[in-house]
Amino acid sequence: MKNLIHILIFIFTSIHTNAAGLYDIKIHVKGLVCDFCARSVEKTFGKNKAIESIAVDLENGIIGLNLKENTGITEEEIANLVKSSGYAIESIEK
Amino acid sequence: MILKNFSSINLIIIYFILLCVITSNVCSRPISYPNSWTLMQKYNWEKAQLHVHYSPNIKNSLGILSAFYYNDKAILHAFQWNYLILRNNQKRAQSNLYSKLHLGGIERKTIHNDLKKNRFHGSYSLSYDWETRRHFFLFASALDYEDSSERFSYHQKVRVGIAPYLAPYGKIHTWIMLQLEHKPKELLSENQLIIASFVRFFKGDLLCEIGVDSNNKILFNSIIRF
């Protein structure tokens, strides 16, 4: 039983780690609680030409970004986009 | 005959789909994302209202509002400006303080019930909301002015809500809400304090609320953003 629990914990942690590694950039934001309001994230970030796809994780307050090949985005640009979406930035993981 | 082939659950689903398609979004957000349009529809014991606004940024929205008041068959047309005074983003919560101003004209029937008089009408309100993924609270207070004998009136509203489940981003979200509306200047005492319970659904850019109030009157609000 104990082994089974350890295996389940291992599998869960692996899945979680893989999911976290899905994005080129992970932005931790404050205030991201409402789905209806968080549409602004998709609309605002979607206008940036460097961004390929956007994912919103309401549970953990994370915006995940995948970038187009040979493109980049500065932290200042990210901060401006988060502000324009109506949220406050906590940290950025690249 | 065709209806007999549908189960009641299918009919309920079709009903809600039609309801959303026909009317579409009203809510928590009097200002939308930058460079967007919002169409808000309200239907309750007092009025049927349509409000279209444009948000140039997250701080402001400018729009046109039209409403029809059933009791005195009054028609209101006004310009509305919504402004986000303050937003507090926390790790697991967000709170907002909005100001809303509308200025326009209202057309009411005279005591002879024939001629209509167009009068200036203005309203200023402050609205505070706080929400987490599970809980919602709103308090709004408004002062109305009309160019008539009874010049000023005020009303206030409190809303509390709870989400019975936490849906991920992009799925259907549901809230169960309770609203208390206080209108001390209403002529009928039964309309001075109105309690309404309703359900709010939203998915994507579409939101709708449906419920019933303490006078057994239907409430239906909807919002769509584009």
XYZ file of N, CA and C in Angstrom, chain B residues 128-131 135-139 158-161:
39
model
N -18.502 48.572 -5.542
C -17.311 47.860 -5.052
C -17.562 46.366 -5.159
N -16.615 45.644 -5.738
C -16.746 44.182 -5.750
C -15.459 43.522 -5.295
N -15.614 42.355 -4.722
C -14.484 41.545 -4.245
C -14.797 40.108 -4.614
N -13.825 39.427 -5.196
C -14.101 38.033 -5.532
C -12.857 37.165 -5.464
N -15.851 32.812 -3.964
C -16.793 33.757 -3.352
C -16.852 35.083 -4.105
N -18.019 35.702 -4.028
C -18.221 36.984 -4.701
C -19.043 37.892 -3.801
N -18.642 39.177 -3.778
C -19.385 40.162 -3.003
C -19.424 41.468 -3.789
N -20.574 42.109 -3.798
C -20.690 43.406 -4.480
C -21.593 44.335 -3.684
N -21.175 45.589 -3.596
C -22.040 46.612 -3.018
C -22.059 47.808 -3.966
N -26.802 44.949 -2.799
C -25.761 44.056 -2.277
C -25.929 42.710 -2.958
N -24.820 42.131 -3.357
C -24.848 40.804 -3.977
C -23.814 39.920 -3.320
N -24.190 38.706 -3.023
C -23.203 37.718 -2.575
C -23.356 36.487 -3.459
N -22.249 35.827 -3.710
C -22.305 34.652 -4.580
C -21.318 33.591 -4.168
